[in-house]
Coordinates of C-alpha atoms (C1' of nucleotides) in Angstrom, one line a residue:
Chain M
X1 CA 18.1 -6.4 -15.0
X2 CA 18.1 -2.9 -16.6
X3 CA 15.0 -0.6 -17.1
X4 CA 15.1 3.0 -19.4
X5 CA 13.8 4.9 -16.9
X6 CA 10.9 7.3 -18.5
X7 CA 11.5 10.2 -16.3
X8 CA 7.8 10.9 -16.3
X9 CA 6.3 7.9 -14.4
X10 CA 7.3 7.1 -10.8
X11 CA 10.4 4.8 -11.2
X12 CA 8.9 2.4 -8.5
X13 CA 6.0 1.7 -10.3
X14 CA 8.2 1.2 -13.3
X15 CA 10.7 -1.3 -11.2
X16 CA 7.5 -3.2 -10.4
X17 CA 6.7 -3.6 -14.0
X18 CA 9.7 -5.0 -14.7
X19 CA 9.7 -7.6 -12.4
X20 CA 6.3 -8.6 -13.4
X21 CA 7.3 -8.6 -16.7
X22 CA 10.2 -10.6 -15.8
X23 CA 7.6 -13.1 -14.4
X24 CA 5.3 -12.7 -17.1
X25 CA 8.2 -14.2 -19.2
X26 CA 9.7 -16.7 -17.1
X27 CA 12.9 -14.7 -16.5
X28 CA 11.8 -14.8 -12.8
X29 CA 10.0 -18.2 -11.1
X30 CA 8.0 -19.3 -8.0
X31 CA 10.8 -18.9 -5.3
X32 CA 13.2 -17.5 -6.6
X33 CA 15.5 -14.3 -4.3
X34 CA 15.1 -11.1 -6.1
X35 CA 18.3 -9.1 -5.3
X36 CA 18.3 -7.2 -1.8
X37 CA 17.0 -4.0 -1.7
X38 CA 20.6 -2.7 -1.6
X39 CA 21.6 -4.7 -4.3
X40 CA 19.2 -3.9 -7.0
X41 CA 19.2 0.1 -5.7
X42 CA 22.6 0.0 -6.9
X43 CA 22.1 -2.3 -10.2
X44 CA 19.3 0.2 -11.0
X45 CA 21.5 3.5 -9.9
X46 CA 18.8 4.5 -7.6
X47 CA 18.0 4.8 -4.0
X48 CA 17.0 2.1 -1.7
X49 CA 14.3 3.6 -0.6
X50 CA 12.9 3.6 -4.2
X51 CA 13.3 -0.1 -4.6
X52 CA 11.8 -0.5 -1.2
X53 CA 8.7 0.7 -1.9
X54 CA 8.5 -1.1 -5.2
X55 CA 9.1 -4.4 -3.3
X56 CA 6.3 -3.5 -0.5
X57 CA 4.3 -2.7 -3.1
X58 CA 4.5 -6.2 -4.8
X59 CA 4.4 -8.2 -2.0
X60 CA 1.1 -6.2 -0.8
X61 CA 0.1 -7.6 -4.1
X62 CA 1.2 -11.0 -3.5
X63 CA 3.6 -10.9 -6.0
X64 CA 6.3 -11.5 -3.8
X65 CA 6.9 -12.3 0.1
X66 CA 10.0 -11.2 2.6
X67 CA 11.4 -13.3 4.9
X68 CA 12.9 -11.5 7.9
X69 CA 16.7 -11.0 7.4
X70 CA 16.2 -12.9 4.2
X71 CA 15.5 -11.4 1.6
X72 CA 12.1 -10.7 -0.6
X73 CA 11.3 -14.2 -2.7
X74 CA 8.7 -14.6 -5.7
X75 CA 5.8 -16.2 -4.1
X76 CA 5.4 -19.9 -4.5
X77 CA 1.9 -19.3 -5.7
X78 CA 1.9 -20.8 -8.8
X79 CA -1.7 -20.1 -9.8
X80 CA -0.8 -16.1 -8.9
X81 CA 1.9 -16.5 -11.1
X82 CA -0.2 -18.0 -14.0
X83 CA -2.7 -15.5 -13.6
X84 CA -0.3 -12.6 -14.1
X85 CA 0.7 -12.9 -17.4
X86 CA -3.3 -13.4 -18.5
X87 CA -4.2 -10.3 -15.9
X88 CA -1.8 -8.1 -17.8
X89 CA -2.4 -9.0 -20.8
X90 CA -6.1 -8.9 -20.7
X91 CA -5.8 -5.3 -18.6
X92 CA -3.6 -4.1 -21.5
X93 CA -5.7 -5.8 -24.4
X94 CA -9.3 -4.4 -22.8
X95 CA -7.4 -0.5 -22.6
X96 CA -6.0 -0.4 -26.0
X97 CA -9.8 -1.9 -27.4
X98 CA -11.5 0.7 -25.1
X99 CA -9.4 3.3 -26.1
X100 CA -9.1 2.6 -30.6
X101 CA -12.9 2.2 -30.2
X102 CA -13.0 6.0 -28.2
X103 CA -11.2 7.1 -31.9
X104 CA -14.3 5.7 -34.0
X105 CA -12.6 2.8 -35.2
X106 CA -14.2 -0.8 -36.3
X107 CA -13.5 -4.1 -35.7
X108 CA -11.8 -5.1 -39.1
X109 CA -10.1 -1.7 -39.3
X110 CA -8.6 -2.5 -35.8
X111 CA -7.4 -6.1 -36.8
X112 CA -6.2 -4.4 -39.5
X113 CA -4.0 -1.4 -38.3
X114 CA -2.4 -4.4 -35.5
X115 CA -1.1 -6.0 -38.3
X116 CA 0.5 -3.9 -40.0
X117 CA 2.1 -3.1 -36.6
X118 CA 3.6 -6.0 -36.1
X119 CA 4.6 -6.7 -39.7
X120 CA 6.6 -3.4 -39.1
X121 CA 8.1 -4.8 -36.1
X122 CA 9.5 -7.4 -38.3
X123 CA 11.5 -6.0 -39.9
Chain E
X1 CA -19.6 16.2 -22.9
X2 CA -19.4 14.2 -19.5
X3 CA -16.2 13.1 -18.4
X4 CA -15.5 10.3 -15.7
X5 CA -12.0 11.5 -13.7
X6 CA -9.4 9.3 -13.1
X7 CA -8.5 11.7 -10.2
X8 CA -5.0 9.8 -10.6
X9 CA -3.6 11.6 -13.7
X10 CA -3.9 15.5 -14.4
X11 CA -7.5 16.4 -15.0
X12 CA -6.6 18.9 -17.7
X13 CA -4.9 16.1 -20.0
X14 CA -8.3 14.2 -19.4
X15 CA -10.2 16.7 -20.4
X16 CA -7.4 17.2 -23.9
X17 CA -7.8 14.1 -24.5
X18 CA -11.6 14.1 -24.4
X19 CA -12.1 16.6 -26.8
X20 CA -9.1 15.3 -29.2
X21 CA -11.5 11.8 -29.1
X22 CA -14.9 14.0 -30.3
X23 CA -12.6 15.3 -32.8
X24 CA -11.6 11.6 -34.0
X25 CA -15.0 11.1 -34.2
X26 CA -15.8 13.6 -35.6
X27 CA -18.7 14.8 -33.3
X28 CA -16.1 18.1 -33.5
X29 CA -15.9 19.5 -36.9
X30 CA -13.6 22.4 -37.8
X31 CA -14.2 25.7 -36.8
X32 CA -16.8 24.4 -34.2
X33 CA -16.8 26.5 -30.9
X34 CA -15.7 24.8 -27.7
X35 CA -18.0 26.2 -24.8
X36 CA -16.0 28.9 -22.9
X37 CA -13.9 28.1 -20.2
X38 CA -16.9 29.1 -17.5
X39 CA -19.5 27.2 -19.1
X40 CA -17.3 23.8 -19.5
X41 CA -16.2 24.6 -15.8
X42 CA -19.6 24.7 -14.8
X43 CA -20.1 21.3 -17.1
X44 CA -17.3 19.5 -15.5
X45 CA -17.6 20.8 -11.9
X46 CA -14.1 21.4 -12.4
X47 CA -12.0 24.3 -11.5
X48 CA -12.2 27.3 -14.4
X49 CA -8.3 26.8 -14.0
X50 CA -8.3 23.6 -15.2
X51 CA -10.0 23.9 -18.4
X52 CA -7.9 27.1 -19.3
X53 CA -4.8 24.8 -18.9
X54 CA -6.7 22.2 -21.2
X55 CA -7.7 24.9 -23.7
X56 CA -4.0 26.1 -23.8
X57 CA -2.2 23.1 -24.2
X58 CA -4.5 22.1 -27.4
X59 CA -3.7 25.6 -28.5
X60 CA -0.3 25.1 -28.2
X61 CA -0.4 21.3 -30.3
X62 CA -2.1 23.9 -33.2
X63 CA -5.7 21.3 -32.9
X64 CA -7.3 24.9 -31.5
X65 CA -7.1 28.3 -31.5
X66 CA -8.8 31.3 -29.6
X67 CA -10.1 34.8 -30.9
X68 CA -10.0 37.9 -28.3
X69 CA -13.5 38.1 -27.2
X70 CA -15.2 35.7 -29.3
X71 CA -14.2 32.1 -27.4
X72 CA -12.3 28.9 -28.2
X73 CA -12.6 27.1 -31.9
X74 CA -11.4 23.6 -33.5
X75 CA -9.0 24.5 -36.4
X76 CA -9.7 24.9 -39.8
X77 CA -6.5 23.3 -40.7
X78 CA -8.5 20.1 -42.0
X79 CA -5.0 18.2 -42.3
X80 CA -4.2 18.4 -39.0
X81 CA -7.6 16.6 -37.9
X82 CA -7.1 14.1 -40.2
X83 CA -3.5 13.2 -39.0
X84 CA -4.8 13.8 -35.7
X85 CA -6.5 10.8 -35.6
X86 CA -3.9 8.7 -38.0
X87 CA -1.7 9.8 -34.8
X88 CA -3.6 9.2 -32.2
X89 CA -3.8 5.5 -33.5
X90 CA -0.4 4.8 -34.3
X91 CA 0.8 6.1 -31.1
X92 CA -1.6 3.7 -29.6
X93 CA -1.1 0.5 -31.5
X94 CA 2.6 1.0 -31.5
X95 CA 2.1 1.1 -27.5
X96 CA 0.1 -1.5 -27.2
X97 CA 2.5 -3.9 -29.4
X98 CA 5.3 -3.1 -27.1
X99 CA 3.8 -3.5 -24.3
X100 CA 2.2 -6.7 -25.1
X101 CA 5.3 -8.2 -26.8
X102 CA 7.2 -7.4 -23.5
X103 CA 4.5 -9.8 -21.7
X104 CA 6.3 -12.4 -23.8
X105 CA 3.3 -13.4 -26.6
X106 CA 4.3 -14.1 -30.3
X107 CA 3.0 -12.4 -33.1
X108 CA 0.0 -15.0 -33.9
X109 CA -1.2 -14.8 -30.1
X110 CA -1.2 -11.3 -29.9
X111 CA -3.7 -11.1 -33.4
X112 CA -5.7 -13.7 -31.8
X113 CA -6.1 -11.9 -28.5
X114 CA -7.3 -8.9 -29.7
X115 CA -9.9 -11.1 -32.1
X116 CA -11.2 -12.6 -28.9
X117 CA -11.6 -9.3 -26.9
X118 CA -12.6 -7.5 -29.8
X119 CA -15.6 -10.2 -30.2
X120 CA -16.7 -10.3 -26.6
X121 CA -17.1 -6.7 -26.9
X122 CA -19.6 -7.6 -29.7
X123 CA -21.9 -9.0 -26.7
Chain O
X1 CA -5.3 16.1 17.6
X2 CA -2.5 14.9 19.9
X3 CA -0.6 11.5 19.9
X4 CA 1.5 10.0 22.5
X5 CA 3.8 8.4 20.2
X6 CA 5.0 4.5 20.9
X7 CA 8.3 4.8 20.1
X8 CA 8.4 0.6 19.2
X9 CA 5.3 0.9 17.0
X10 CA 5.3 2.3 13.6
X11 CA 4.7 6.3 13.7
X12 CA 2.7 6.0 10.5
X13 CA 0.9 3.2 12.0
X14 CA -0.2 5.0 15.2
X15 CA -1.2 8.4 12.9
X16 CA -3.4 6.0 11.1
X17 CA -5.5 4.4 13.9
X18 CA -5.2 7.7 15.6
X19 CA -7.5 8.7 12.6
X20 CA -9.4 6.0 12.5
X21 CA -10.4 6.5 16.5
X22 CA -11.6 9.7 15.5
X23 CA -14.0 9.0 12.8
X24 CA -14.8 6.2 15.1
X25 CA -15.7 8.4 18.4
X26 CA -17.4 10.8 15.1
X27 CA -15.0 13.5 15.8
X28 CA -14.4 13.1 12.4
X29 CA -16.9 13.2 10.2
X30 CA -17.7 12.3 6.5
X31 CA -16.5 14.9 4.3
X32 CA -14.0 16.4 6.7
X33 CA -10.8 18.3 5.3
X34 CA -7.9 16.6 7.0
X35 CA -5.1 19.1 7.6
X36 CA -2.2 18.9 5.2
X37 CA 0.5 16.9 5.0
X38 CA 2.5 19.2 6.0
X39 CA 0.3 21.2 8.3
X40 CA -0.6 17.6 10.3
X41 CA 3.7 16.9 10.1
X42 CA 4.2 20.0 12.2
X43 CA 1.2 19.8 14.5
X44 CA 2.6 16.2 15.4
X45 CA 6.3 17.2 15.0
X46 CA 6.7 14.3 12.8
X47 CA 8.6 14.2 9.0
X48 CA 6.0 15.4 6.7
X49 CA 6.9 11.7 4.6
X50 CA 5.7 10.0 7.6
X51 CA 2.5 11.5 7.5
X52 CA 2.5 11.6 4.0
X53 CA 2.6 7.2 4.3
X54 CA -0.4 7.7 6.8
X55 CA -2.4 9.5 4.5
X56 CA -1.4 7.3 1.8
X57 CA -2.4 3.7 3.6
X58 CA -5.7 5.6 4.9
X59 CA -6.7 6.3 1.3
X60 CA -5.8 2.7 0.6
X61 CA -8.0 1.2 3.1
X62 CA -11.0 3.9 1.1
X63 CA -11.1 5.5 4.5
X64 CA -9.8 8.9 2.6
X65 CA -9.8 10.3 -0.2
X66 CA -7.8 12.9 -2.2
X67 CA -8.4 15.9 -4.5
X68 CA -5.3 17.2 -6.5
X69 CA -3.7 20.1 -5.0
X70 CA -7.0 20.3 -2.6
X71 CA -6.0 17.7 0.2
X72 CA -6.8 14.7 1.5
X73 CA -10.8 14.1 3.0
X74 CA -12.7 11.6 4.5
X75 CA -14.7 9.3 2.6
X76 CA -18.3 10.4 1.9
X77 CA -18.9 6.8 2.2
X78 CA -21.4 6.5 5.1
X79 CA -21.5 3.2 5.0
X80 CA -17.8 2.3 5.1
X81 CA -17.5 5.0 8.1
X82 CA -20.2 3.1 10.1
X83 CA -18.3 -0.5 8.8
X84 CA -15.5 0.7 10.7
X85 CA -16.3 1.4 13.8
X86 CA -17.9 -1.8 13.9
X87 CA -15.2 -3.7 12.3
X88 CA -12.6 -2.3 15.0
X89 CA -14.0 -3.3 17.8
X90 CA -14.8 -7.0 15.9
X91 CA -11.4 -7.2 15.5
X92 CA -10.3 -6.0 18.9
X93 CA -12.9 -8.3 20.5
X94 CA -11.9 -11.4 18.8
X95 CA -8.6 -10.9 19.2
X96 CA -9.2 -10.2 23.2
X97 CA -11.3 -13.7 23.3
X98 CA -8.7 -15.4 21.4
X99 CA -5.8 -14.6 23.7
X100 CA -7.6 -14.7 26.7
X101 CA -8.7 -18.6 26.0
X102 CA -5.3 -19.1 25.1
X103 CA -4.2 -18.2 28.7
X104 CA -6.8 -21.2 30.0
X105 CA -9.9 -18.6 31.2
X106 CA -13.4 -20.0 31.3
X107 CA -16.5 -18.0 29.9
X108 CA -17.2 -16.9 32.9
X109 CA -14.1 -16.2 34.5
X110 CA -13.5 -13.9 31.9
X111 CA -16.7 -11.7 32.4
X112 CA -15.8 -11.5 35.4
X113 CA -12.2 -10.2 34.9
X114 CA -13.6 -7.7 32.3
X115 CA -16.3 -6.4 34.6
X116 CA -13.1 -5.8 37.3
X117 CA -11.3 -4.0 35.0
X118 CA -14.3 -1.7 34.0
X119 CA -14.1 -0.7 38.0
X120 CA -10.8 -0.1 38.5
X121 CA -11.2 2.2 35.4
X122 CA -14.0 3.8 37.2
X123 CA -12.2 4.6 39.8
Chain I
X1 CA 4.5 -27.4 19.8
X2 CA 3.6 -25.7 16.6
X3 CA 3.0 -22.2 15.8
X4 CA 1.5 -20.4 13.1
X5 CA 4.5 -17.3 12.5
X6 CA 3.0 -14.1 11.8
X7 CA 5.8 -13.4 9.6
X8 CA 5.1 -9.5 10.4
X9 CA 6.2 -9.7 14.3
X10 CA 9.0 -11.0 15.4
X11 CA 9.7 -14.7 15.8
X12 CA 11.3 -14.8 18.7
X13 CA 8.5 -13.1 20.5
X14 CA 6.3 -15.4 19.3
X15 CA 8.1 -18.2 20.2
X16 CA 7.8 -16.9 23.8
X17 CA 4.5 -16.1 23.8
X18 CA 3.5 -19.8 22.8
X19 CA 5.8 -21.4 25.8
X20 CA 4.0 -18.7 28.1
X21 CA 0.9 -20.2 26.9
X22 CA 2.0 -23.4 27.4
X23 CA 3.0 -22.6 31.0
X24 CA -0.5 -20.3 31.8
X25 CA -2.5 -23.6 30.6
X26 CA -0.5 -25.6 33.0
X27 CA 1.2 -27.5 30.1
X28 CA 4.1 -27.1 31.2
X29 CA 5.1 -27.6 34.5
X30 CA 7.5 -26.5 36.8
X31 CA 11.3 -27.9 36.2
X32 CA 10.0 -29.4 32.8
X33 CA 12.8 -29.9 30.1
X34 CA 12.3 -27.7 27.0
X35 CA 13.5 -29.1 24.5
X36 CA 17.4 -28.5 23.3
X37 CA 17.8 -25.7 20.9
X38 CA 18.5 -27.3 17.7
X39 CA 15.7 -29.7 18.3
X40 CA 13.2 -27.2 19.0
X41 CA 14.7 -24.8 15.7
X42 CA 14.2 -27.9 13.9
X43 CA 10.2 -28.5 14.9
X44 CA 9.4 -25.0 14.3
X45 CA 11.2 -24.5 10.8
X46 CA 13.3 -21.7 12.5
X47 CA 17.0 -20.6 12.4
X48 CA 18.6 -22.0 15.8
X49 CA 19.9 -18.5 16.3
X50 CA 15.8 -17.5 16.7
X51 CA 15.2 -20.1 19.4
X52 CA 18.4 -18.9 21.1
X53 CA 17.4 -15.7 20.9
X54 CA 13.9 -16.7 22.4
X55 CA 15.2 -19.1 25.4
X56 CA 17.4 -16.2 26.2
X57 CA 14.8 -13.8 26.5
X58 CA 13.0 -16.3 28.7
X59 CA 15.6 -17.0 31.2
X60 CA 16.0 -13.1 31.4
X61 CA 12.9 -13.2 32.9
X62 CA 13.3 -15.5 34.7
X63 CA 10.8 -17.9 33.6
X64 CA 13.5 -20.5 32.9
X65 CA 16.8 -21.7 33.7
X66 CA 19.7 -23.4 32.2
X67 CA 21.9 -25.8 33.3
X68 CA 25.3 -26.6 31.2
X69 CA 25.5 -29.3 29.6
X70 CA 21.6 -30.2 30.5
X71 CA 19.4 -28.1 28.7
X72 CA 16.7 -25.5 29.5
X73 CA 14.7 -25.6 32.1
X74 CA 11.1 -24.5 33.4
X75 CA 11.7 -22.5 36.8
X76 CA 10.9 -24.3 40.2
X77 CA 9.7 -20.9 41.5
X78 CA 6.1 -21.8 41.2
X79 CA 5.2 -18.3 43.1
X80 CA 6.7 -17.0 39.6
X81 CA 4.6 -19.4 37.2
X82 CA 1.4 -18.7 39.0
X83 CA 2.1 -14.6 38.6
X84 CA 2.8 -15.5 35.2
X85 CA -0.9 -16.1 34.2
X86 CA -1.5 -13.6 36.0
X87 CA 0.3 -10.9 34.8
X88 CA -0.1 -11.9 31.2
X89 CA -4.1 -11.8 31.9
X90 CA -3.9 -8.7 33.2
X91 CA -1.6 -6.5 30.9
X92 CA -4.0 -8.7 28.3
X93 CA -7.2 -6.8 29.8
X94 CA -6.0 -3.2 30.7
X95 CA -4.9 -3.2 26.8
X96 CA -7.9 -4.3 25.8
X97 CA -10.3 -1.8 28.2
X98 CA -8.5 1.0 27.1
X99 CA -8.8 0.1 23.6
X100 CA -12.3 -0.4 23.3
X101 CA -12.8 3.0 25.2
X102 CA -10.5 4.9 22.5
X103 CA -13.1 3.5 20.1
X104 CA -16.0 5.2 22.1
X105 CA -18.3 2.6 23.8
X106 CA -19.3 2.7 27.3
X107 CA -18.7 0.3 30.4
X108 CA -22.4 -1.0 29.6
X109 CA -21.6 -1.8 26.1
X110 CA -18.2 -3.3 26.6
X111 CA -19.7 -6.2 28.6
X112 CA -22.3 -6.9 26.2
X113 CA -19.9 -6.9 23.3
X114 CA -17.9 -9.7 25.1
X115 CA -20.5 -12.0 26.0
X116 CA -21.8 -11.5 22.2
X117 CA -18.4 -12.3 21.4
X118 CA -18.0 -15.6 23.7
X119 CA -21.3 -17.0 23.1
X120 CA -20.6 -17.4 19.3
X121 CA -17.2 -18.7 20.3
X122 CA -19.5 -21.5 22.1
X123 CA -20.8 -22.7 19.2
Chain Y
dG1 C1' 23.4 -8.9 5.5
dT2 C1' 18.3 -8.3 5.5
dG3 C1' 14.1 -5.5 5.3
dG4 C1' 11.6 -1.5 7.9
dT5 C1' 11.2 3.0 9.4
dC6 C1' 12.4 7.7 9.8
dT7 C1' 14.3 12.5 9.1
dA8 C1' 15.8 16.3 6.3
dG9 C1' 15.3 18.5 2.4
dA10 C1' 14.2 19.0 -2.3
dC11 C1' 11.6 19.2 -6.8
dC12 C1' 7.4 18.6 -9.4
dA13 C1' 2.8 18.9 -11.3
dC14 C1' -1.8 20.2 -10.2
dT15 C1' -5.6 23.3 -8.4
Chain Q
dG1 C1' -0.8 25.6 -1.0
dT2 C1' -1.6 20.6 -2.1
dG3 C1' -0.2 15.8 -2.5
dG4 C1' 3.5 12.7 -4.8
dT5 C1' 8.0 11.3 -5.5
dC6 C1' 12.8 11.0 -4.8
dT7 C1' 17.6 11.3 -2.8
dA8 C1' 20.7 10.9 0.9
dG9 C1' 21.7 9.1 4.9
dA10 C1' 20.8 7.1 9.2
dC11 C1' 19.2 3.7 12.8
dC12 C1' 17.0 -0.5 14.3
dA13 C1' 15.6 -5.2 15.0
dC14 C1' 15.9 -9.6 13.0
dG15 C1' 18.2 -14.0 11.3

DNA sequence: GTGGTCTAGACCACT
DNA sequence: GTGGTCTAGACCACG
């Protein structure tokens, strides 16, 4: 795992995005041991405390669990899982409609400019 | 203009950003007088501070400028409110298809997505 | 405020309920400024980050709130102060009854055992 | 035996805390076998090295023995069994007392909160 | 080895 | 001056 960190956001919240997004993608399944808190502060070339607080911070959000002297596992909660990937998707999709619309945009123009966007990515 | 805070990010980009949306809109035309710092204060129960910060920052991106004594105006400059919004919307859009292509959706999903939320906005 | 600290509980944990006991006993009151982080870390001789976490897991629970570069306050929220009191001693009680029968005590041996204690504290 | 773990406290602790139980209802009786530590680790879902740890902690106190080659033991000393209930009910109470004070209700109160409490226990 | 907590000290953006 | 974040380094209990 590797993450550009962006300087301006808190890097936990942006180690917690990753993972989801690992999730969100199936790099990351029900069960499976995300590295020790140790472990990824190193892979990430940041302090332990840092990934700490990302980890409590997805397992307050039932992302993950810890098991004493274990290690911090992806919950087996399959239906948490499922509803991830929507949950983002339809937080992200509602913000970017919100947000075109604020710029006096209308519904074709929007479909519109999004695929031109992606046609660029394309390439 | 109301604004509802986030209280989570910086009021004064809040309040940028508010303004740069009338100007997409066009409810701000150029060369139209922003109420003085006091006044929007006053408006936005917000600290005179604040709004100066605001004020300066769009100042400083060339979308406003201020003459000694007389208050705060939009710019003439009608090119730069044109590509204001033209960049306001790219930056968006190109956001949004990161972000949503790092959730792991293909190109026709993503289209479709944004057809479905755009219609239950509709509603 | 003063704190005999644990030393096996959490210190952030303690600050917290510590809190909490005030607005419940209404020494706190709705609205109140709490001091700063850094004021409250020397008044309790504690790291100012460990108050910092209190402060944080208050405003969590929508027992505090915070104003950038103003401080932290309690909630305004009548209703949730009232809630909390209540739900505290819910909690407590429960958990009382629930160890109590667990130890074999009757209904009314346990009144009884309560009403002793109440004495002795008399005393 | 089963126990629901907490997860958040120790398991050990918990561990002991159920075989107290199990001795304060009378359960288990004086010079009963518990059983052998692998057996037990294997009914609760536990590392052996936890149920060591817990049978340990018990003998410490005295509240069981172990003979080589035999197993573990509840004590004969039934003076200690009977203090056990005891004890436990009364460090149970004086924790809760001074709780419910810290939260501001009077003696009168206190009673009437428990009998609230145990009568919807009843049904 | 694992997570959890804490101290000390620092920097930052915001009001 | 305020909260928010981070690093560095340490100690602890648990499994």
């Amino acid at each position: 795992m590797k993450i550009e960190f962006d300087e301006k956001r808190p890097i936990y919240l942006q180690i917690m995005k990753a993972i989801k997004q690992e999730i969100a993608t199936a790099n990351l399944k029900k069960g499976d041991k995300l590295p020790s808190v140790r472990e990824m502060a190193e892979i990430l070339k940041v302090n332990p405390n840092t990934v700490q607080r990302a980890y409590q911070e997805l397992e307050r959000e039932q992302i993950t669990y810890t098991q004493r002297g274990m290690g911090t596992f992806i919950t087996n909660d399959v239906q948490k899982l499922k509803s991830l990937k929507k949950e983002m998707a339809i937080e992200l999709v509602t913000f970017f409609v919100n947000e075109i619309k604020n710029l006096g945009f209308k519904t074709e123009e929007i479909i519109e400019i999004v695929k031109e966007s992606l046609e660029r990515e394309v390439k």
